[in-house]
mmCIF file of C-alpha atoms in Angstrom:
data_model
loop_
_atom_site.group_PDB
_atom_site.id
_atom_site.type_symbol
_atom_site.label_atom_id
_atom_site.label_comp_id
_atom_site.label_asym_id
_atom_site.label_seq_id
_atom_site.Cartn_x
_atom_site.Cartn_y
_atom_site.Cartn_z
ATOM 1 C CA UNK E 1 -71.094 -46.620 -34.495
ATOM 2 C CA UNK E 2 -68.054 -46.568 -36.378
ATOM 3 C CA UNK E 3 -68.270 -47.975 -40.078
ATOM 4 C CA UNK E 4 -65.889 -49.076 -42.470
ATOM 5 C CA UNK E 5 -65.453 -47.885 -46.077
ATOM 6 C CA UNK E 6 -67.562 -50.412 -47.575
ATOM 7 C CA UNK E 7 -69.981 -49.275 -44.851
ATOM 8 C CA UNK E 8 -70.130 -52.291 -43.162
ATOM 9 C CA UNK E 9 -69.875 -52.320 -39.144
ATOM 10 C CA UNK E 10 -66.193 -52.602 -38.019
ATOM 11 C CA UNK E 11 -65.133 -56.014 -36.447
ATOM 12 C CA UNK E 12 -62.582 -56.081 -33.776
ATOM 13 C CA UNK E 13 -60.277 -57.936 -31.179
ATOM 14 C CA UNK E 14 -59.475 -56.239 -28.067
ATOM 15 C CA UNK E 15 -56.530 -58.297 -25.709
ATOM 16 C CA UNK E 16 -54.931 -56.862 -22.190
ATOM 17 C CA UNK E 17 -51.037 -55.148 -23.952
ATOM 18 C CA UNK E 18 -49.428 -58.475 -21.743
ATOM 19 C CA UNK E 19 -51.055 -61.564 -20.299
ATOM 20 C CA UNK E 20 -48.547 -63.292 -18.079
ATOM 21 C CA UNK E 21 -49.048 -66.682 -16.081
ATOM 22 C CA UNK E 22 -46.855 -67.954 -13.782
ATOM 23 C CA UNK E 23 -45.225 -68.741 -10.210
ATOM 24 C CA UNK E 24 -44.043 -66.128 -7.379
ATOM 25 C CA UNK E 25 -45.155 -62.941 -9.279
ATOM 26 C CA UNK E 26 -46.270 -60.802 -6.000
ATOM 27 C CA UNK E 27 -42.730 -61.017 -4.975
ATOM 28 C CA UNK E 28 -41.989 -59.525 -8.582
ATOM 29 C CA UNK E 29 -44.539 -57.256 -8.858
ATOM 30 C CA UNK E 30 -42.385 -54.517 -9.496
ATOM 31 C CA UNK E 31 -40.643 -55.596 -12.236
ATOM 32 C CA UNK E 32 -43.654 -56.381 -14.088
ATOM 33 C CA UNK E 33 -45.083 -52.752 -13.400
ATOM 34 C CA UNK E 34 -41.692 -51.118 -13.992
ATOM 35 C CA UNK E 35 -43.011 -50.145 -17.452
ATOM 36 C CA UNK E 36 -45.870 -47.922 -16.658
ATOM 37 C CA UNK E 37 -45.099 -46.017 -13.568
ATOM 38 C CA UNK E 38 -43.129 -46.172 -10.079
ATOM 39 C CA UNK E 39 -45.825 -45.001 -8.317
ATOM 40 C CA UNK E 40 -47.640 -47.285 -7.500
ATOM 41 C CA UNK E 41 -51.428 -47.164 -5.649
ATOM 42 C CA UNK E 42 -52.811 -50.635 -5.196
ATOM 43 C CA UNK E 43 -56.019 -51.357 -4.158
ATOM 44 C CA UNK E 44 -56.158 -54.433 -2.452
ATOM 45 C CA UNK E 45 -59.112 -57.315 -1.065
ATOM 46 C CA UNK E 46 -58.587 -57.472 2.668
ATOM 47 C CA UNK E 47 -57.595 -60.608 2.892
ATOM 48 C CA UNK E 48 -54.610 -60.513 0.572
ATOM 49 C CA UNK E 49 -54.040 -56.669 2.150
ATOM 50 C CA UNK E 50 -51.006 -57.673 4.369
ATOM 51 C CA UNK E 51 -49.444 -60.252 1.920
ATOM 52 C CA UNK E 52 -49.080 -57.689 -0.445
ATOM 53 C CA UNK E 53 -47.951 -55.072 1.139
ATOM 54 C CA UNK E 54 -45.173 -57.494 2.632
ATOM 55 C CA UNK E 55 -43.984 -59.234 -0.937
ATOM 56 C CA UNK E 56 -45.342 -56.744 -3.683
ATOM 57 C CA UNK E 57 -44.462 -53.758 -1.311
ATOM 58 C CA UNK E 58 -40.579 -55.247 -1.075
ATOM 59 C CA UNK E 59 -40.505 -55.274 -4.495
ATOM 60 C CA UNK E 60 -41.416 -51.721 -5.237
ATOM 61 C CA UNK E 61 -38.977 -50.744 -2.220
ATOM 62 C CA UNK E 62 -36.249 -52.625 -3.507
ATOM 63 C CA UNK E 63 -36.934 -51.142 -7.110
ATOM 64 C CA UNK E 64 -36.622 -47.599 -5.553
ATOM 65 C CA UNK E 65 -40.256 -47.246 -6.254
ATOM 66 C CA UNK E 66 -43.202 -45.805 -3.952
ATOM 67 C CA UNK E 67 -46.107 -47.487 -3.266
ATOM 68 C CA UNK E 68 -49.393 -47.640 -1.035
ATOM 69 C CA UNK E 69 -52.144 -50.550 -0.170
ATOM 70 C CA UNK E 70 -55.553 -49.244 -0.110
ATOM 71 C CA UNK E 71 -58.099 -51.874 0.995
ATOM 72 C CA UNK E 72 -61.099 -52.473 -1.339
ATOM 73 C CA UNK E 73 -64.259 -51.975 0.532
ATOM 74 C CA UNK E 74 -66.675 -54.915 -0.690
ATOM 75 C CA UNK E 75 -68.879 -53.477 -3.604
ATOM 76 C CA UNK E 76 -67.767 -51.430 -6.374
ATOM 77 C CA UNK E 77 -70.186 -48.560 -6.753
ATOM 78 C CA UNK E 78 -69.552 -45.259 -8.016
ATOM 79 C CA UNK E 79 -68.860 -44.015 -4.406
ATOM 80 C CA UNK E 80 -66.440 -46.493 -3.980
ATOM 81 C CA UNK E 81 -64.796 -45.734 -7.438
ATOM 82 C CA UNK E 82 -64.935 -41.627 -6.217
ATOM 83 C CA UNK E 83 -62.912 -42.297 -3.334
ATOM 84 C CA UNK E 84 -59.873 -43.766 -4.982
ATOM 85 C CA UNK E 85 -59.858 -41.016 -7.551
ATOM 86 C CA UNK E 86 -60.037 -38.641 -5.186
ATOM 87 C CA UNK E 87 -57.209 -40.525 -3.377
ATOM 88 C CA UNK E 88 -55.064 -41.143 -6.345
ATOM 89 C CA UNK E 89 -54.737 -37.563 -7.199
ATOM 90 C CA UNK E 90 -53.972 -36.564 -3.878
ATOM 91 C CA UNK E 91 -51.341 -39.163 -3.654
ATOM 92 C CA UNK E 92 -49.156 -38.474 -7.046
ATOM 93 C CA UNK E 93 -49.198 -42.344 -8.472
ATOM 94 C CA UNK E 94 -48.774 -42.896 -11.839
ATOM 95 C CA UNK E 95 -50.009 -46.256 -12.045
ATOM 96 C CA UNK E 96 -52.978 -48.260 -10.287
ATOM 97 C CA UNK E 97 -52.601 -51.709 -9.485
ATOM 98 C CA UNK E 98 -55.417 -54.282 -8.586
ATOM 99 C CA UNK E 99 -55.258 -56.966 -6.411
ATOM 100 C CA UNK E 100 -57.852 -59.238 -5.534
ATOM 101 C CA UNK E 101 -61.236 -60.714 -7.146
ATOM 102 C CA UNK E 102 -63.488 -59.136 -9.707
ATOM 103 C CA UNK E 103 -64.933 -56.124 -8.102
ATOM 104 C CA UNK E 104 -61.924 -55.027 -6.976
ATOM 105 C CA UNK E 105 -60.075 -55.305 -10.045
ATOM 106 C CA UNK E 106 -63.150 -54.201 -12.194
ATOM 107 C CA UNK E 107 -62.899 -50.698 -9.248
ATOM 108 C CA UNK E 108 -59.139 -50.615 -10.124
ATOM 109 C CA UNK E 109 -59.504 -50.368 -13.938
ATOM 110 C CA UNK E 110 -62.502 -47.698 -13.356
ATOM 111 C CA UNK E 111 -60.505 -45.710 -10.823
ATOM 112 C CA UNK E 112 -57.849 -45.778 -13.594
ATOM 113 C CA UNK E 113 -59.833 -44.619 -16.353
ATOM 114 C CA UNK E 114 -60.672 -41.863 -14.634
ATOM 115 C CA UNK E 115 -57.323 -40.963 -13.373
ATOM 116 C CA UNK E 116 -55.941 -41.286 -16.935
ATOM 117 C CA UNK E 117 -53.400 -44.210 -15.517
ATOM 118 C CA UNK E 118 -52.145 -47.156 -16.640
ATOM 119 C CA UNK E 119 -53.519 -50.274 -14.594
ATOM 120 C CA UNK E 120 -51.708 -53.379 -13.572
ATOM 121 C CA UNK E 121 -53.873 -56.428 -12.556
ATOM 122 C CA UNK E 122 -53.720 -59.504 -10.426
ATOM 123 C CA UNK E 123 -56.101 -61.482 -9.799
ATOM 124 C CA UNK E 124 -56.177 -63.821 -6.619
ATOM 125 C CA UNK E 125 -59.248 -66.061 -7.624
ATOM 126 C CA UNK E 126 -60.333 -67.065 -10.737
ATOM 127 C CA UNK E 127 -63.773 -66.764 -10.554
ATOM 128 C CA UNK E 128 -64.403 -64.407 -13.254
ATOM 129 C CA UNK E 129 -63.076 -63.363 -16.979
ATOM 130 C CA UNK E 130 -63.229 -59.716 -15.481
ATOM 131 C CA UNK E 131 -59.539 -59.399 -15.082
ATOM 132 C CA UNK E 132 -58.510 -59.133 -18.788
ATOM 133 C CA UNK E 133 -61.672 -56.972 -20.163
ATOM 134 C CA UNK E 134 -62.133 -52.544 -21.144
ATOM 135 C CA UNK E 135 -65.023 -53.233 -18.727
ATOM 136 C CA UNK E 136 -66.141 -52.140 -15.208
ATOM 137 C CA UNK E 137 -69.616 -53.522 -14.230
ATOM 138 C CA UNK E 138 -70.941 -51.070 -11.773
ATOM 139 C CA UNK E 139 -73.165 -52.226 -8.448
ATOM 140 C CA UNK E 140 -75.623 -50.304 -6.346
ATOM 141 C CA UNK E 141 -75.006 -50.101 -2.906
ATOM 142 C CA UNK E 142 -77.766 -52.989 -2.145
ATOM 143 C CA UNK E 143 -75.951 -55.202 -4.455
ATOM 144 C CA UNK E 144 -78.333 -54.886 -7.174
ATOM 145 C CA UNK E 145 -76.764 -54.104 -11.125
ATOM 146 C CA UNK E 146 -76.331 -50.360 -11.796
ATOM 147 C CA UNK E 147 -74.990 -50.255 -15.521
ATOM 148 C CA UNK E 148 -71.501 -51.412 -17.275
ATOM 149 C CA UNK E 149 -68.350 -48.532 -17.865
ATOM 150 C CA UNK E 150 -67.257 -49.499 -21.105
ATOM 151 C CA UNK E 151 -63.922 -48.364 -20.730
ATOM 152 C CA UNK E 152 -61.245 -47.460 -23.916
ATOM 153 C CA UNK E 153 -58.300 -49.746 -23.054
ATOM 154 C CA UNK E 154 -57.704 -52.864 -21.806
ATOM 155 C CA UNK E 155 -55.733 -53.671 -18.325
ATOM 156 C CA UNK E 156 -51.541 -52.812 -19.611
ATOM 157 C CA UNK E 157 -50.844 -55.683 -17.790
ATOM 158 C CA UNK E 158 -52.332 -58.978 -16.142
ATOM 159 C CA UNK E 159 -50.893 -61.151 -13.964
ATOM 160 C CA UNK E 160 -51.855 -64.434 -13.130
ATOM 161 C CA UNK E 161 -50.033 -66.572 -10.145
ATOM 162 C CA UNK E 162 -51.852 -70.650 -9.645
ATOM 163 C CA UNK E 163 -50.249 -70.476 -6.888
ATOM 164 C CA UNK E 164 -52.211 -67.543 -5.246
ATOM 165 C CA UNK E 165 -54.942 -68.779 -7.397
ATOM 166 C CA UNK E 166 -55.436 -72.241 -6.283
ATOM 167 C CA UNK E 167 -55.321 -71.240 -2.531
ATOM 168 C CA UNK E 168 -58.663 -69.671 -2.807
ATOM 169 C CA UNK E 169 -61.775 -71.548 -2.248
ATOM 170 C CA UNK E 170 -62.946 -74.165 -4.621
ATOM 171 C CA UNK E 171 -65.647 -72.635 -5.163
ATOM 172 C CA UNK E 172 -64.440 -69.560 -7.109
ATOM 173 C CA UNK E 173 -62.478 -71.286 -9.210
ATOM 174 C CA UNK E 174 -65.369 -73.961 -10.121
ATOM 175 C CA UNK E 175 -67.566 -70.307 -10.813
ATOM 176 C CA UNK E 176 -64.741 -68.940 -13.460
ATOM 177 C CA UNK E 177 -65.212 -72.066 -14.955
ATOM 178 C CA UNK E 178 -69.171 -71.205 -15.165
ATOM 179 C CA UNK E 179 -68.919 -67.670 -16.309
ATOM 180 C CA UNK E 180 -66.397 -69.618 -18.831
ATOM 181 C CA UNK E 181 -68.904 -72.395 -20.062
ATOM 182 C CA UNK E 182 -71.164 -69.667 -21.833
ATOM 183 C CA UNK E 183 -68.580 -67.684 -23.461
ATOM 184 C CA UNK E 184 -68.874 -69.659 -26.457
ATOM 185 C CA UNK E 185 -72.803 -69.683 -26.626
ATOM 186 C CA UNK E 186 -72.883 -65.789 -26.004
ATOM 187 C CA UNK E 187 -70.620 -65.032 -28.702
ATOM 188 C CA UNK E 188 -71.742 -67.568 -31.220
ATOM 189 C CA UNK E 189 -75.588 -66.172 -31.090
ATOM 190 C CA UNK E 190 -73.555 -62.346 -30.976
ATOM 191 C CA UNK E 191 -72.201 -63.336 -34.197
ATOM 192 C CA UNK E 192 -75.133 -64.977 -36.198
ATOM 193 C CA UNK E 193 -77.066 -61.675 -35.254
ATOM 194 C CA UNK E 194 -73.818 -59.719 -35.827
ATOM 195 C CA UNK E 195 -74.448 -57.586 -32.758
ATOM 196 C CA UNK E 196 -72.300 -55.675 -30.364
ATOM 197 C CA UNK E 197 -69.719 -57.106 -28.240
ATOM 198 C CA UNK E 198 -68.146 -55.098 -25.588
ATOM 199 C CA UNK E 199 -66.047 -52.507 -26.732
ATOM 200 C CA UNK E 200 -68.722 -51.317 -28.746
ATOM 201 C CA UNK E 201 -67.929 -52.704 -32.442
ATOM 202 C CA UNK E 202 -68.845 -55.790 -34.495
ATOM 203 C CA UNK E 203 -67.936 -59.945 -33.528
ATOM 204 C CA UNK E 204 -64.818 -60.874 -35.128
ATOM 205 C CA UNK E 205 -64.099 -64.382 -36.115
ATOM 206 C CA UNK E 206 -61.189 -64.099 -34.091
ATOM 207 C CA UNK E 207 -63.199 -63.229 -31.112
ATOM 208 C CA UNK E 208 -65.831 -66.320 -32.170
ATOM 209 C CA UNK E 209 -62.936 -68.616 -32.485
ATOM 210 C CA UNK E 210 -61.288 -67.627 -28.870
ATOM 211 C CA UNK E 211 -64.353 -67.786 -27.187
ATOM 212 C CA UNK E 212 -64.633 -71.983 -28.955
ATOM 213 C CA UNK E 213 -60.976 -72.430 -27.720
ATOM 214 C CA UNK E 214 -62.369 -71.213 -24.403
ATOM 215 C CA UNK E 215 -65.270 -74.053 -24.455
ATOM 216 C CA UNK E 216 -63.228 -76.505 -25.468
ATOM 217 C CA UNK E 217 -60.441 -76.500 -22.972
ATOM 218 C CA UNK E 218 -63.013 -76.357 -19.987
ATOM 219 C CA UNK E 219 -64.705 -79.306 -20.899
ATOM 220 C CA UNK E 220 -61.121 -80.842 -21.591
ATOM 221 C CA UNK E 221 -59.359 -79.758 -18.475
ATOM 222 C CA UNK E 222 -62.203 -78.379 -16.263
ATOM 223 C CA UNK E 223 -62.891 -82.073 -13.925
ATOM 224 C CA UNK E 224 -58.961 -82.646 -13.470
ATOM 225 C CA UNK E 225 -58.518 -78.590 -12.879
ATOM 226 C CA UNK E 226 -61.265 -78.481 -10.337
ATOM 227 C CA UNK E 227 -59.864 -81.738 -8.011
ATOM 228 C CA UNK E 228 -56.318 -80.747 -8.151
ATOM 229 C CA UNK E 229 -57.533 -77.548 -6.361
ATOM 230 C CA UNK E 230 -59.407 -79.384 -4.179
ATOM 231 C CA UNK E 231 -56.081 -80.160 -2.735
ATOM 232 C CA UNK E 232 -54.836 -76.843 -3.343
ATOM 233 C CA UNK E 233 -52.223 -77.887 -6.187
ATOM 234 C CA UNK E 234 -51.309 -76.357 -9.268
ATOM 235 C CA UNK E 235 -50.873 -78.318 -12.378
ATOM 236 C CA UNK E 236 -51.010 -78.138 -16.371
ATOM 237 C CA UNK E 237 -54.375 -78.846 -16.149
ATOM 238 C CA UNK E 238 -54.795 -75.860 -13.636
ATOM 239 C CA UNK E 239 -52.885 -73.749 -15.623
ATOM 240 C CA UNK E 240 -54.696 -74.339 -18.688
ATOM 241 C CA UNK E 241 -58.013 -73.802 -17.097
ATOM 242 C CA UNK E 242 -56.827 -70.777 -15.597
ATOM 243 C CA UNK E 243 -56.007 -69.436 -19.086
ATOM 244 C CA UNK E 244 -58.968 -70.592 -20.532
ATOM 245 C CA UNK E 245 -61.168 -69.028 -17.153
ATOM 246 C CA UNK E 246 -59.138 -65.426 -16.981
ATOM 247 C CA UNK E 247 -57.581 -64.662 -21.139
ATOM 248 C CA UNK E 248 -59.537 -67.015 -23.051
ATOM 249 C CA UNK E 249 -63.054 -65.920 -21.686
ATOM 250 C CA UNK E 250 -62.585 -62.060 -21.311
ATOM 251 C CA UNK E 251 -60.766 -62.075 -24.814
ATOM 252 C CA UNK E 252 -63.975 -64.162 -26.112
ATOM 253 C CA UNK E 253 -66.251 -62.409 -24.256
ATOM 254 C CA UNK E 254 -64.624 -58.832 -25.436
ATOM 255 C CA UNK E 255 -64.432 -59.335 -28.899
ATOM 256 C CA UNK E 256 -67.143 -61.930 -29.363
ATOM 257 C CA UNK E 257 -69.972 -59.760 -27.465
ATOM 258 C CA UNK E 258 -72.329 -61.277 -24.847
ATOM 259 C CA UNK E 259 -75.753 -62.065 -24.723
ATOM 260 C CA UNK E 260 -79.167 -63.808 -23.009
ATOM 261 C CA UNK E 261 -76.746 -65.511 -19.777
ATOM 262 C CA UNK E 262 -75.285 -62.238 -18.737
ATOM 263 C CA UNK E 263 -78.529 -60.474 -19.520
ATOM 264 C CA UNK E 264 -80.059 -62.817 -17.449
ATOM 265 C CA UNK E 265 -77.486 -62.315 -14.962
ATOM 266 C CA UNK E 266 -77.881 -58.946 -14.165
ATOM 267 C CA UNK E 267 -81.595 -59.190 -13.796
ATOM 268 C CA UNK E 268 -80.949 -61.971 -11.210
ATOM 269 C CA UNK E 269 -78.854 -59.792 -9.326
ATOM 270 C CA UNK E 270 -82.349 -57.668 -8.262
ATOM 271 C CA UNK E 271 -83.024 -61.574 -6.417
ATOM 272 C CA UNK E 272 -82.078 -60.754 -2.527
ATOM 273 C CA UNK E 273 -82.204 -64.610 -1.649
ATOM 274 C CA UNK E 274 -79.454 -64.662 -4.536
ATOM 275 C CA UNK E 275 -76.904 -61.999 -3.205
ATOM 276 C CA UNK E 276 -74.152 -64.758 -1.759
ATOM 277 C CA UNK E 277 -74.504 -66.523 -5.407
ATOM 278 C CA UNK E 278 -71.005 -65.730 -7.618
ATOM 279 C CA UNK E 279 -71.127 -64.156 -11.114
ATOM 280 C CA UNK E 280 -70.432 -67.281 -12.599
ATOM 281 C CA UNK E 281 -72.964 -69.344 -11.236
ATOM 282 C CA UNK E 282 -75.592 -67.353 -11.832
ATOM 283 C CA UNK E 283 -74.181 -66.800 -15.442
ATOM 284 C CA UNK E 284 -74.673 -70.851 -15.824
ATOM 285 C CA UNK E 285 -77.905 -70.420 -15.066
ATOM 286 C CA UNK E 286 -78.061 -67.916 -17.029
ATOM 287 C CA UNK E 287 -77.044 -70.022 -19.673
ATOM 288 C CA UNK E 288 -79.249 -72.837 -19.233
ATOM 289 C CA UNK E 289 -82.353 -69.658 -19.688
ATOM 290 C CA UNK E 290 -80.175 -69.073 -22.843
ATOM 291 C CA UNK E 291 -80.180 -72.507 -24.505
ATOM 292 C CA UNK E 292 -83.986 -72.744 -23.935
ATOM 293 C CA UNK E 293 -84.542 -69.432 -25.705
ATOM 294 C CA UNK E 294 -82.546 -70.972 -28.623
ATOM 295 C CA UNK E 295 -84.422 -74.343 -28.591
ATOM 296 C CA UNK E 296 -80.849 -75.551 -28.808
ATOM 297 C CA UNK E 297 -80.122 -79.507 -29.463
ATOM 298 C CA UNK E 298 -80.742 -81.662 -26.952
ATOM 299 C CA UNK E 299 -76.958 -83.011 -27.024
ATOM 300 C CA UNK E 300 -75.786 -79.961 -26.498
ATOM 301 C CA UNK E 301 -78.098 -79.102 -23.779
ATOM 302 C CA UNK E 302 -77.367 -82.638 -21.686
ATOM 303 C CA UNK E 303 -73.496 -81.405 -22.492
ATOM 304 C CA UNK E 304 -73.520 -78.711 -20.549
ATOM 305 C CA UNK E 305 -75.783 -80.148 -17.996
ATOM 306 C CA UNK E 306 -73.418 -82.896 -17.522
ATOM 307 C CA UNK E 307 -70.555 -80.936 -16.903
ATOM 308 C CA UNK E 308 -72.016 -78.258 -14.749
ATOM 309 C CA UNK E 309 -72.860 -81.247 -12.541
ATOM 310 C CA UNK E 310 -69.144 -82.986 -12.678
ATOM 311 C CA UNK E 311 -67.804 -79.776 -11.614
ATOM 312 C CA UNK E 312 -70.189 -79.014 -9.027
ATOM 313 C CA UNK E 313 -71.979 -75.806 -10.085
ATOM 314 C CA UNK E 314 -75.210 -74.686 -9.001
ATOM 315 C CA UNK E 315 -77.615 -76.514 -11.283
ATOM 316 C CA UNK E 316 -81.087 -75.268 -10.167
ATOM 317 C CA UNK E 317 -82.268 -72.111 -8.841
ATOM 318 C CA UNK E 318 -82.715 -73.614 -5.395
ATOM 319 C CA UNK E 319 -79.031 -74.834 -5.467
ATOM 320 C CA UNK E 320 -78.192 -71.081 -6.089
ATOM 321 C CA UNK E 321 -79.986 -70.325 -2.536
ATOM 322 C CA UNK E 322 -83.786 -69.023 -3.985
ATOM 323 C CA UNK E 323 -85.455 -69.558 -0.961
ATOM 324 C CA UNK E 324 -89.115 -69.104 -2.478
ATOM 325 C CA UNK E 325 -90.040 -68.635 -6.320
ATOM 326 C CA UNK E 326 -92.416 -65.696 -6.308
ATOM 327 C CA UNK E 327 -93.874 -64.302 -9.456
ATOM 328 C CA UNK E 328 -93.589 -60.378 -9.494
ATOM 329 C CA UNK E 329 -89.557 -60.951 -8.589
ATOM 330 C CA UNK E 330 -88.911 -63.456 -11.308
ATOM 331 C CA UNK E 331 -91.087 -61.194 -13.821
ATOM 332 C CA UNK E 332 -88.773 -58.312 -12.777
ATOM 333 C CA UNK E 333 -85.749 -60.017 -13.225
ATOM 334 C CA UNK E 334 -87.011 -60.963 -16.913
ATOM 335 C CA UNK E 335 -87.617 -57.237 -17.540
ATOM 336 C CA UNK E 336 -84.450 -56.038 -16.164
ATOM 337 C CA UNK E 337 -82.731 -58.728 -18.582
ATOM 338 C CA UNK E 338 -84.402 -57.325 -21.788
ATOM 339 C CA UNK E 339 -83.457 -53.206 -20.710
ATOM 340 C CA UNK E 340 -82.415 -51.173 -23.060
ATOM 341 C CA UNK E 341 -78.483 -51.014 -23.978
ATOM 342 C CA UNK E 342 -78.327 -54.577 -22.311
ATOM 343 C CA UNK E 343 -76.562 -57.880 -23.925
ATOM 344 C CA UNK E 344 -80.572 -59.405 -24.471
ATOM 345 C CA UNK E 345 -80.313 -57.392 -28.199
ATOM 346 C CA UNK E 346 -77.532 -59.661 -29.143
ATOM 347 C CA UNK E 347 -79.809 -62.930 -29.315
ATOM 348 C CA UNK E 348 -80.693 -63.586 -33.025
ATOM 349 C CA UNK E 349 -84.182 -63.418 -32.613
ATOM 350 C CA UNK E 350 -86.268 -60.921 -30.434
ATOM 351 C CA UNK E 351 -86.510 -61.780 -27.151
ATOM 352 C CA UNK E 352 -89.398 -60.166 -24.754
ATOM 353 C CA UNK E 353 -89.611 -60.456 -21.178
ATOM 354 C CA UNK E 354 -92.293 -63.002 -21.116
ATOM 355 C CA UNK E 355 -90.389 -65.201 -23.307
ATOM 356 C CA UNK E 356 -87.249 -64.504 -20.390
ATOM 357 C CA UNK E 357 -90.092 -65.596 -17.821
ATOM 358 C CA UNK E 358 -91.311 -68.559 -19.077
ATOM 359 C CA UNK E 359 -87.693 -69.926 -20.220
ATOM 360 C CA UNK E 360 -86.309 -69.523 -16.664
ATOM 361 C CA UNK E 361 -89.335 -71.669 -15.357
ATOM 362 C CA UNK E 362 -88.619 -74.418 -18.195
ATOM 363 C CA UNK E 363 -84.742 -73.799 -17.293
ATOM 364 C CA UNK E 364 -85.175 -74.564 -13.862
ATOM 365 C CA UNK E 365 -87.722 -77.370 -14.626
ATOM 366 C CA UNK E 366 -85.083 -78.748 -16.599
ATOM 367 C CA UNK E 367 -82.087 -78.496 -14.432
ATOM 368 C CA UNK E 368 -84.357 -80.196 -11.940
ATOM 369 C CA UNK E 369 -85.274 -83.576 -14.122
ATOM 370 C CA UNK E 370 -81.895 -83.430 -14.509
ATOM 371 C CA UNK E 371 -80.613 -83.094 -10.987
ATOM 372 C CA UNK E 372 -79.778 -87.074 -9.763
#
């Protein structure tokens, strides 16, 4: 760990080089990656494949630029992340581009990092803060959580379009706003026990104070963001939210370090009956397992509750699709969240697995006396 002159730990604040939000940019995708490279090898979801190559791919052609649309194949894993090295270096590019949700873009930065390329990214749902983060969370082919690629740099670029954004499913725009709601709470108990956040350094105020910004403007604009999309519209309230969802929440997250929600996560990701969940709503869960451990204050507790439920996030772990609660499986989720090198060291008190156990029961207890 790197250490200052005074021999304290350093503190930083890590950002994407440009964060840009606005309408159309597929059909300028080009001019946005000018910068970095014209070469450009995209790897796409499959159901934005053919879109892309049509508008983004007449953009590079009209540049004078080359280009080719790879299609993401469904779970970043280090095979996955092999074959588009391999790929890349037999095809020349000079800059990746990602397009699509978080595992593909998260496989884009990774396949970049290794290539030693510049990475351009654009999200099509905003379900996670994964676009604007030096991170790659790695899978194992059953789904389960392999381990995080800290990566050196942030994306060069991400681009954000509400009006791809908002033609996704509700849903994965209602679970960015979950993985959003416990920015704040991860990187406020990162800071009191001045652990790590994400690139590997010390919480910066800065990174505290982003990551209340993010909290804030959820509960401000997340209700009016979530029923315009509904009906498929973009507005300032959309907008905002989107900012808040994508820059505001991987900028937090980054530089303000995570804790017990995404520990809790990843455990919960070793749940079969949980595979179809999203990130973000087992993360609110996850946070709910958090706010126990802290004993937090009851207002702040019903807060949350209440707007998990205006929103219409998972709330207990049968709304998340747990079939049956068994023992061993929830006791193995608990140790998985307290492994060594993962975010459960940044709560300010020790945390053991049985304390994990017995705080998802009460979690879930509590979500339920809460659920009408």
């Amino acid at each position: 760990m790197e250490r200052d002159i005074l021999g304290q730990y350093v503190k930083s604040i890590t950002s994407p080089k440009r964060f840009i939000v606005g309408h159309y940019l597929l059909k300028e995708l080009a001019t946005y990656t000018a910068t970095y490279g014209d070469h450009a090898y995209v790897i796409c979801d499959e159901f934005i494949l053919d879109r892309a190559r049509n508008e983004a791919g007449k953009s590079f052609e009209e540049a004078g630029h080359q280009s080719e649309f790879v299609k993401f194949n469904y779970q970043i894993t280090q095979d996955e992340i092999d074959r588009h090295r391999e790929a890349v270096q037999k095809s020349g590019a000079n800059i990746i581009v990602g397009i699509g949700g978080g595992k593909t873009l998260d496989t884009a930065k990774a396949t970049a990092y290794y290539t030693h390329l510049p990475v351009a990214i654009f999200p099509t749902i905003a379900s996670t803060d994964a676009p604007c983060t030096a991170l790659s969370v790695i899978y194992n082919a059953d789904g389960s959580f392999d381990r995080y690629l800290f990566l050196p740099t942030n994306p060069d670029i991400v681009l954000a379009d509400p009006n791809i954004l908002v033609s996704a499913p509700t849903r994965f725009f209602v679970a960015g706003i979950g993985d959003a709601l416990a920015t704040y709470f991860e990187a406020r108990a990162c800071y009191q026990k001045n652990g790590d956040n994400l690139v590997n350094l010390k919480p910066s105020l800065a990174g505290l104070g982003i990551a209340k910004m993010c909290y804030d403007t959820i509960l401000e604009y997340g209700l009016q963001a979530k029923i315009a999309v509904d009906q498929n519209v973009s507005t300032p309230a959309v907008e905002k939210t989107i900012e808040a969802t994508i820059y505001l929440s991987g900028v937090g997250a980054e530089s303000g370090g995570l804790a017990a929600a995404h520990a809790i996560h990843n455990g919960m990701t070793a749940v079969p009956s949980l595979h179809h969940a999203q990130h973000g709503e087992k993360v609110v869960f996850g946070l709910l397992t958090q706010l126990v451990l802290e004993s937090a204050p009851r207002e702040e507790i019903e807060t949350v509750i209440r707007f998990i439920k205006e929103v219409g996030l998972p709330l207990t772990l049968k709304d998340l699709g747990l079939d049956e609660f068994k023992e061993e499986e929830w006791r193995k989720v608990a140790e998985d969240a307290c492994a060594e090198g993962d975010t459960m060291g940044n709560m300010p008190h020790p945390v053991t697995p049985e304390d994990v156990y017995q705080a998802i029961i009460a979690a879930n207890a509590l979500a339920e006396h809460h659920y009408n």
